[in-house]
Amino acid sequence: MKTGKRIVILTGAGISKESGLDTFRDADGLWSKVRIEDVATPEAFARDPVKVHEFYNQRRRQMVGGNIRPNAAHRALARLEEEGAQQAIEVLLVTQNIDDLHEKAGSRNLLHMHGEMKKARCEACDHVTAWEADLTRETLCPGCARPGGMRPHVVWFGEMPLYMDAIMQALERCDLFLSIGTSGNVYPAAGFVRQVRRAGRAHTVELNLEPSEGVELFAETIHGPASRIVPDYVARILGEKMI
Ligand code: APR
């Protein structure tokens, strides 16, 4: 199997499903219970900040207080980064997820392109701080001490994802691109595989429960639960399993 020295991995909500966190577009997903326009846009926050805060407060409480743990797929990616280093394999993990399961599993070279649930940002002074409690309109910014400006440090629809320059450079240079647990519905992440194909050098693999919107764009597709197919694929990359 062709493996590369530089691996870029994109993950989505599907990798955290077996840890007990909802995805967005599965039948029982978050967007079947609440409308994006009501809770995940800057306009929604301006119109009804209480509703938006409650939506994220509920999900943050689940992540902070619930028994949410990394699963075998998160752990396999952390292992690939750590053990791959002995084989001169560089791993960059780009996640669309705002949970902290990749960090808890041990991944270090990690970019949260849609932000992080356990961080808050002040709209008045842009101060970003770790945050595990509920957020309200009355929350004072730890940076400028003003109330009324604190929001989840999460990228909403219509806002620019984070770290895009670094991600674009990594996609250009990689030898292997893995897309894990994402439906391929939301750009720019859904377009990363096209960027890799244009660079013309990397092997591209989709690892997902079922074919994504962009399945035709991948050279290799492996379908099944992430907790099984991701550890298997990592073992192949590390040379522990034949093809
Ligand atoms: N193992 C692997 N894949 C799974 C599993 C599993 N156990 N369970 C579900 N999946 C797959 C689904 O088949 C689906 O293709 O994970 C994918 C989840 O897709 P979405 O719910 O659309 O989540 P995601 O692709 O991460 O959404 C991207 O959209 O709403 C925004 O900001 C939000 O980051 C999110 C972005």
mmCIF file of C-alpha atoms and ligand atoms in Angstrom:
data_model
loop_
_atom_site.group_PDB
_atom_site.id
_atom_site.type_symbol
_atom_site.label_atom_id
_atom_site.label_comp_id
_atom_site.label_asym_id
_atom_site.label_seq_id
_atom_site.Cartn_x
_atom_site.Cartn_y
_atom_site.Cartn_z
ATOM 1 C CA MET A 1 0.000 0.000 0.000
ATOM 2 C CA LYS A 2 1.326 3.450 -0.911
ATOM 3 C CA THR A 3 1.863 5.403 2.295
ATOM 4 C CA GLY A 4 3.376 8.815 2.547
ATOM 5 C CA LYS A 5 5.778 10.729 4.764
ATOM 6 C CA ARG A 6 3.246 13.578 5.150
ATOM 7 C CA ILE A 7 -0.276 12.659 6.141
ATOM 8 C CA VAL A 8 -3.176 15.113 6.433
ATOM 9 C CA ILE A 9 -6.256 13.771 8.189
ATOM 10 C CA LEU A 10 -9.667 15.505 8.153
ATOM 11 C CA THR A 11 -12.215 14.376 10.740
ATOM 12 C CA GLY A 12 -15.900 15.125 11.200
ATOM 13 C CA ALA A 13 -18.656 14.351 13.680
ATOM 14 C CA GLY A 14 -18.779 10.674 12.664
ATOM 15 C CA ILE A 15 -15.507 9.943 14.478
ATOM 16 C CA SER A 16 -17.098 11.073 17.771
ATOM 17 C CA LYS A 17 -20.447 9.315 17.267
ATOM 18 C CA GLU A 18 -19.329 6.104 19.049
ATOM 19 C CA SER A 19 -18.165 8.261 21.961
ATOM 20 C CA GLY A 20 -21.794 9.334 22.450
ATOM 21 C CA LEU A 21 -21.835 12.697 20.651
ATOM 22 C CA ASP A 22 -24.519 13.400 18.016
ATOM 23 C CA THR A 23 -23.562 13.986 14.408
ATOM 24 C CA PHE A 24 -25.329 16.751 12.455
ATOM 25 C CA ARG A 25 -26.930 15.125 9.391
ATOM 26 C CA ASP A 26 -27.640 11.560 10.427
ATOM 27 C CA ALA A 27 -31.337 10.763 10.902
ATOM 28 C CA ASP A 28 -31.018 11.519 14.637
ATOM 29 C CA GLY A 29 -28.483 14.301 14.096
ATOM 30 C CA LEU A 30 -28.460 17.742 15.701
ATOM 31 C CA TRP A 31 -29.880 19.472 12.615
ATOM 32 C CA SER A 32 -32.927 17.197 12.784
ATOM 33 C CA LYS A 33 -33.675 18.694 16.234
ATOM 34 C CA VAL A 34 -32.837 22.366 15.799
ATOM 35 C CA ARG A 35 -32.471 24.670 12.772
ATOM 36 C CA ILE A 36 -29.011 25.939 11.779
ATOM 37 C CA GLU A 37 -30.560 29.370 11.160
ATOM 38 C CA ASP A 38 -31.740 29.528 14.779
ATOM 39 C CA VAL A 39 -28.500 28.599 16.579
ATOM 40 C CA ALA A 40 -25.446 28.468 14.308
ATOM 41 C CA THR A 41 -25.183 31.811 12.474
ATOM 42 C CA PRO A 42 -24.045 35.299 13.560
ATOM 43 C CA GLU A 43 -27.545 36.552 12.678
ATOM 44 C CA ALA A 44 -29.112 34.027 15.083
ATOM 45 C CA PHE A 45 -26.780 35.200 17.873
ATOM 46 C CA ALA A 46 -27.623 38.851 17.225
ATOM 47 C CA ARG A 47 -31.361 38.059 17.073
ATOM 48 C CA ASP A 48 -31.630 35.696 20.076
ATOM 49 C CA PRO A 49 -28.379 35.305 22.059
ATOM 50 C CA VAL A 50 -30.180 33.542 24.908
ATOM 51 C CA LYS A 51 -31.314 30.728 22.569
ATOM 52 C CA VAL A 52 -27.853 30.380 21.016
ATOM 53 C CA HIS A 53 -26.128 30.373 24.421
ATOM 54 C CA GLU A 54 -28.529 27.683 25.682
ATOM 55 C CA PHE A 55 -27.868 25.489 22.606
ATOM 56 C CA TYR A 56 -24.112 25.588 23.221
ATOM 57 C CA ASN A 57 -24.404 25.501 27.041
ATOM 58 C CA GLN A 58 -26.324 22.216 26.773
ATOM 59 C CA ARG A 59 -23.688 20.669 24.469
ATOM 60 C CA ARG A 60 -20.797 22.014 26.607
ATOM 61 C CA ARG A 61 -22.372 20.577 29.798
ATOM 62 C CA GLN A 62 -22.566 17.164 28.049
ATOM 63 C CA MET A 63 -18.877 17.369 27.071
ATOM 64 C CA VAL A 64 -17.731 18.643 30.478
ATOM 65 C CA GLY A 65 -19.952 16.620 32.799
ATOM 66 C CA GLY A 66 -21.006 13.675 30.651
ATOM 67 C CA ASN A 67 -19.079 10.428 30.392
ATOM 68 C CA ILE A 68 -17.715 11.349 26.958
ATOM 69 C CA ARG A 69 -14.433 9.584 26.209
ATOM 70 C CA PRO A 70 -12.273 9.172 23.115
ATOM 71 C CA ASN A 71 -12.979 5.942 21.227
ATOM 72 C CA ALA A 72 -10.581 3.571 19.426
ATOM 73 C CA ALA A 73 -10.584 5.778 16.318
ATOM 74 C CA HIS A 74 -9.375 8.872 18.219
ATOM 75 C CA ARG A 75 -6.764 6.761 19.982
ATOM 76 C CA ALA A 76 -5.547 5.232 16.693
ATOM 77 C CA LEU A 77 -4.935 8.691 15.183
ATOM 78 C CA ALA A 78 -2.973 9.763 18.273
ATOM 79 C CA ARG A 79 -0.934 6.549 17.991
ATOM 80 C CA LEU A 80 -0.266 7.205 14.297
ATOM 81 C CA GLU A 81 1.140 10.655 15.174
ATOM 82 C CA GLU A 82 3.299 9.330 18.005
ATOM 83 C CA GLU A 83 4.563 6.054 16.484
ATOM 84 C CA GLY A 84 4.621 7.409 12.942
ATOM 85 C CA ALA A 85 7.296 9.899 14.049
ATOM 86 C CA GLN A 86 9.741 6.969 14.410
ATOM 87 C CA GLN A 87 9.085 6.198 10.730
ATOM 88 C CA ALA A 88 9.536 9.861 9.672
ATOM 89 C CA ILE A 89 5.780 10.121 9.155
ATOM 90 C CA GLU A 90 4.409 13.627 9.831
ATOM 91 C CA VAL A 91 0.719 13.759 10.735
ATOM 92 C CA LEU A 92 -1.469 16.898 10.690
ATOM 93 C CA LEU A 93 -4.967 16.345 12.087
ATOM 94 C CA VAL A 94 -7.552 18.902 10.901
ATOM 95 C CA THR A 95 -10.870 18.476 12.670
ATOM 96 C CA GLN A 96 -14.257 20.046 11.965
ATOM 97 C CA ASN A 97 -15.292 18.897 15.438
ATOM 98 C CA ILE A 98 -15.527 21.280 18.386
ATOM 99 C CA ASP A 99 -15.196 18.499 20.985
ATOM 100 C CA ASP A 100 -11.837 17.810 22.685
ATOM 101 C CA LEU A 101 -11.711 14.057 22.110
ATOM 102 C CA HIS A 102 -8.661 14.190 19.819
ATOM 103 C CA GLU A 103 -6.698 16.068 22.525
ATOM 104 C CA LYS A 104 -7.929 13.639 25.216
ATOM 105 C CA ALA A 105 -6.740 10.741 23.027
ATOM 106 C CA GLY A 106 -3.268 12.349 22.790
ATOM 107 C CA SER A 107 -3.210 14.022 19.372
ATOM 108 C CA ARG A 108 -0.959 17.102 19.407
ATOM 109 C CA ASN A 109 -0.513 18.365 15.839
ATOM 110 C CA LEU A 110 -4.202 19.313 15.662
ATOM 111 C CA LEU A 111 -6.146 22.226 14.129
ATOM 112 C CA HIS A 112 -9.781 22.891 15.082
ATOM 113 C CA MET A 113 -10.965 24.623 11.886
ATOM 114 C CA HIS A 114 -14.486 25.172 13.287
ATOM 115 C CA GLY A 115 -13.318 26.298 16.735
ATOM 116 C CA GLU A 116 -13.636 24.629 20.132
ATOM 117 C CA MET A 117 -16.619 24.123 22.452
ATOM 118 C CA LYS A 118 -14.473 24.549 25.579
ATOM 119 C CA LYS A 119 -13.269 28.017 24.583
ATOM 120 C CA ALA A 120 -15.089 31.371 24.630
ATOM 121 C CA ARG A 121 -14.328 34.570 22.691
ATOM 122 C CA CYS A 122 -15.191 38.204 23.416
ATOM 123 C CA GLU A 123 -16.746 40.004 20.436
ATOM 124 C CA ALA A 124 -15.581 43.329 21.887
ATOM 125 C CA CYS A 125 -11.862 42.587 22.322
ATOM 126 C CA ASP A 126 -11.367 39.196 20.568
ATOM 127 C CA HIS A 127 -9.880 37.672 23.758
ATOM 128 C CA VAL A 128 -10.137 33.850 23.595
ATOM 129 C CA THR A 129 -10.126 31.887 26.841
ATOM 130 C CA ALA A 130 -10.680 28.306 28.016
ATOM 131 C CA TRP A 131 -14.302 28.023 29.163
ATOM 132 C CA GLU A 132 -16.197 25.083 30.691
ATOM 133 C CA ALA A 133 -19.090 26.870 32.426
ATOM 134 C CA ASP A 134 -22.328 28.192 30.911
ATOM 135 C CA LEU A 135 -22.061 31.413 28.905
ATOM 136 C CA THR A 136 -24.718 34.160 29.190
ATOM 137 C CA ARG A 137 -25.171 37.772 28.075
ATOM 138 C CA GLU A 138 -24.018 38.782 31.583
ATOM 139 C CA THR A 139 -20.708 36.863 31.422
ATOM 140 C CA LEU A 140 -17.812 39.312 31.891
ATOM 141 C CA CYS A 141 -14.894 39.033 29.445
ATOM 142 C CA PRO A 142 -11.716 37.995 31.355
ATOM 143 C CA GLY A 143 -9.813 40.258 28.941
ATOM 144 C CA CYS A 144 -11.691 43.558 28.844
ATOM 145 C CA ALA A 145 -14.100 42.932 31.772
ATOM 146 C CA ARG A 146 -17.049 44.008 29.633
ATOM 147 C CA PRO A 147 -20.346 41.998 29.679
ATOM 148 C CA GLY A 148 -22.495 41.188 26.672
ATOM 149 C CA GLY A 149 -19.771 40.201 24.217
ATOM 150 C CA MET A 150 -18.854 36.659 25.197
ATOM 151 C CA ARG A 151 -19.713 33.928 22.646
ATOM 152 C CA PRO A 152 -18.664 30.309 22.037
ATOM 153 C CA HIS A 153 -15.286 30.192 20.203
ATOM 154 C CA VAL A 154 -17.044 28.263 17.422
ATOM 155 C CA VAL A 155 -17.146 29.081 13.678
ATOM 156 C CA TRP A 156 -20.761 29.662 12.598
ATOM 157 C CA PHE A 157 -22.168 29.340 9.083
ATOM 158 C CA GLY A 158 -21.118 32.386 7.079
ATOM 159 C CA GLU A 159 -17.925 32.851 9.136
ATOM 160 C CA MET A 160 -14.399 32.012 7.980
ATOM 161 C CA PRO A 161 -12.979 28.705 9.294
ATOM 162 C CA LEU A 162 -9.708 28.938 11.236
ATOM 163 C CA TYR A 163 -6.134 28.052 10.162
ATOM 164 C CA MET A 164 -7.005 27.942 6.461
ATOM 165 C CA ASP A 165 -3.546 29.090 5.244
ATOM 166 C CA ALA A 166 -1.783 26.336 7.210
ATOM 167 C CA ILE A 167 -4.348 23.766 6.032
ATOM 168 C CA MET A 168 -4.010 24.758 2.368
ATOM 169 C CA GLN A 169 -0.209 24.466 2.548
ATOM 170 C CA ALA A 170 -0.413 21.040 4.189
ATOM 171 C CA LEU A 171 -2.886 19.790 1.553
ATOM 172 C CA GLU A 172 -0.499 20.873 -1.215
ATOM 173 C CA ARG A 173 2.445 18.994 0.326
ATOM 174 C CA CYS A 174 0.855 15.799 1.629
ATOM 175 C CA ASP A 175 1.394 12.261 0.327
ATOM 176 C CA LEU A 176 -1.681 10.771 1.972
ATOM 177 C CA PHE A 177 -5.065 12.406 2.700
ATOM 178 C CA LEU A 178 -7.575 10.650 4.937
ATOM 179 C CA SER A 179 -11.168 11.900 5.351
ATOM 180 C CA ILE A 180 -12.847 10.323 8.385
ATOM 181 C CA GLY A 181 -16.435 10.592 9.669
ATOM 182 C CA THR A 182 -17.629 13.506 7.562
ATOM 183 C CA SER A 183 -20.558 13.705 5.134
ATOM 184 C CA GLY A 184 -18.762 16.043 2.714
ATOM 185 C CA ASN A 185 -21.612 18.569 2.874
ATOM 186 C CA VAL A 186 -19.869 21.645 4.286
ATOM 187 C CA TYR A 187 -17.199 23.722 2.546
ATOM 188 C CA PRO A 188 -14.315 24.460 2.621
ATOM 189 C CA ALA A 189 -13.624 21.092 4.343
ATOM 190 C CA ALA A 190 -15.627 19.165 1.711
ATOM 191 C CA GLY A 191 -13.359 20.641 -0.967
ATOM 192 C CA PHE A 192 -10.048 19.569 0.614
ATOM 193 C CA VAL A 193 -9.937 16.313 -1.378
ATOM 194 C CA ARG A 194 -10.215 18.290 -4.631
ATOM 195 C CA GLN A 195 -7.287 20.480 -3.509
ATOM 196 C CA VAL A 196 -5.212 17.344 -2.841
ATOM 197 C CA ARG A 197 -6.137 15.849 -6.230
ATOM 198 C CA ARG A 198 -5.144 19.101 -7.985
ATOM 199 C CA ALA A 199 -1.703 18.877 -6.334
ATOM 200 C CA GLY A 200 -1.565 15.478 -8.059
ATOM 201 C CA ARG A 201 0.633 13.549 -5.626
ATOM 202 C CA ALA A 202 -1.296 12.122 -2.692
ATOM 203 C CA HIS A 203 -3.312 8.950 -2.203
ATOM 204 C CA THR A 204 -6.805 9.862 -1.006
ATOM 205 C CA VAL A 205 -8.909 7.668 1.288
ATOM 206 C CA GLU A 206 -12.442 8.067 2.661
ATOM 207 C CA LEU A 207 -13.125 6.230 5.920
ATOM 208 C CA ASN A 208 -16.795 6.688 6.795
ATOM 209 C CA LEU A 209 -19.833 4.720 7.932
ATOM 210 C CA GLU A 210 -21.395 5.178 4.496
ATOM 211 C CA PRO A 211 -20.454 6.857 1.193
ATOM 212 C CA SER A 212 -20.194 10.650 1.636
ATOM 213 C CA GLU A 213 -21.294 13.328 -0.851
ATOM 214 C CA GLY A 214 -17.757 13.346 -2.242
ATOM 215 C CA VAL A 215 -17.105 9.591 -2.290
ATOM 216 C CA GLU A 216 -16.336 9.559 -6.057
ATOM 217 C CA LEU A 217 -13.389 11.906 -5.449
ATOM 218 C CA PHE A 218 -11.435 9.420 -3.313
ATOM 219 C CA ALA A 219 -8.980 6.862 -4.746
ATOM 220 C CA GLU A 220 -9.853 4.452 -1.931
ATOM 221 C CA THR A 221 -13.015 4.154 0.186
ATOM 222 C CA ILE A 222 -13.464 2.100 3.344
ATOM 223 C CA HIS A 223 -16.917 2.027 4.909
ATOM 224 C CA GLY A 224 -17.783 0.930 8.430
ATOM 225 C CA PRO A 225 -17.726 2.246 12.003
ATOM 226 C CA ALA A 226 -14.705 4.451 12.705
ATOM 227 C CA SER A 227 -13.810 2.536 15.862
ATOM 228 C CA ARG A 228 -13.059 -0.494 13.668
ATOM 229 C CA ILE A 229 -11.879 0.836 10.283
ATOM 230 C CA VAL A 230 -9.583 3.598 11.585
ATOM 231 C CA PRO A 231 -7.419 1.408 13.870
ATOM 232 C CA ASP A 232 -7.188 -1.136 11.013
ATOM 233 C CA TYR A 233 -6.051 1.514 8.552
ATOM 234 C CA VAL A 234 -3.532 2.990 11.010
ATOM 235 C CA ALA A 235 -2.068 -0.514 11.489
ATOM 236 C CA ARG A 236 -1.674 -0.759 7.696
ATOM 237 C CA ILE A 237 0.126 2.620 7.556
ATOM 238 C CA LEU A 238 2.460 1.592 10.406
ATOM 239 C CA GLY A 239 3.248 -1.616 8.505
ATOM 240 C CA GLU A 240 1.679 -3.897 11.080
ATOM 241 C CA LYS A 241 -0.903 -5.332 8.713
ATOM 242 C CA MET A 242 -0.582 -6.411 5.134
ATOM 243 C CA ILE A 243 -2.906 -4.816 2.601
HETATM 244 N N1 APR B 1 -18.165 5.858 12.084
HETATM 245 C C1 APR B 1 -17.823 6.516 10.950
HETATM 246 N N2 APR B 1 -18.613 7.435 10.344
HETATM 247 C C2 APR B 1 -19.793 7.697 10.933
HETATM 248 C C3 APR B 1 -20.236 7.049 12.118
HETATM 249 C C4 APR B 1 -19.353 6.094 12.694
HETATM 250 N N3 APR B 1 -19.680 5.421 13.816
HETATM 251 N N4 APR B 1 -21.473 7.517 12.433
HETATM 252 C C5 APR B 1 -21.798 8.421 11.485
HETATM 253 N N5 APR B 1 -20.797 8.526 10.580
HETATM 254 C C6 APR B 1 -20.737 9.381 9.387
HETATM 255 C C7 APR B 1 -22.086 9.640 8.735
HETATM 256 O O1 APR B 1 -22.366 8.625 7.777
HETATM 257 C C8 APR B 1 -21.851 11.006 8.072
HETATM 258 O O2 APR B 1 -21.369 10.829 6.748
HETATM 259 O O3 APR B 1 -20.275 10.643 9.806
HETATM 260 C C9 APR B 1 -20.755 11.646 8.914
HETATM 261 C C10 APR B 1 -21.255 12.818 9.746
HETATM 262 O O4 APR B 1 -21.671 13.820 8.853
HETATM 263 P P1 APR B 1 -22.280 15.190 9.452
HETATM 264 O O5 APR B 1 -23.298 14.856 10.488
HETATM 265 O O6 APR B 1 -22.662 16.025 8.286
HETATM 266 O O7 APR B 1 -21.050 15.849 10.229
HETATM 267 P P2 APR B 1 -19.834 16.642 9.589
HETATM 268 O O8 APR B 1 -19.519 16.114 8.229
HETATM 269 O O9 APR B 1 -18.757 16.645 10.606
HETATM 270 O O10 APR B 1 -20.422 18.135 9.444
HETATM 271 C C11 APR B 1 -19.519 19.127 9.028
HETATM 272 O O11 APR B 1 -21.204 20.801 9.410
HETATM 273 O O12 APR B 1 -22.904 21.534 10.735
HETATM 274 C C12 APR B 1 -21.600 21.750 10.413
HETATM 275 O O13 APR B 1 -19.960 22.738 11.769
HETATM 276 C C13 APR B 1 -20.698 21.564 11.607
HETATM 277 O O14 APR B 1 -18.463 20.651 11.657
HETATM 278 C C14 APR B 1 -19.794 20.416 11.197
HETATM 279 C C15 APR B 1 -19.870 20.436 9.692
#
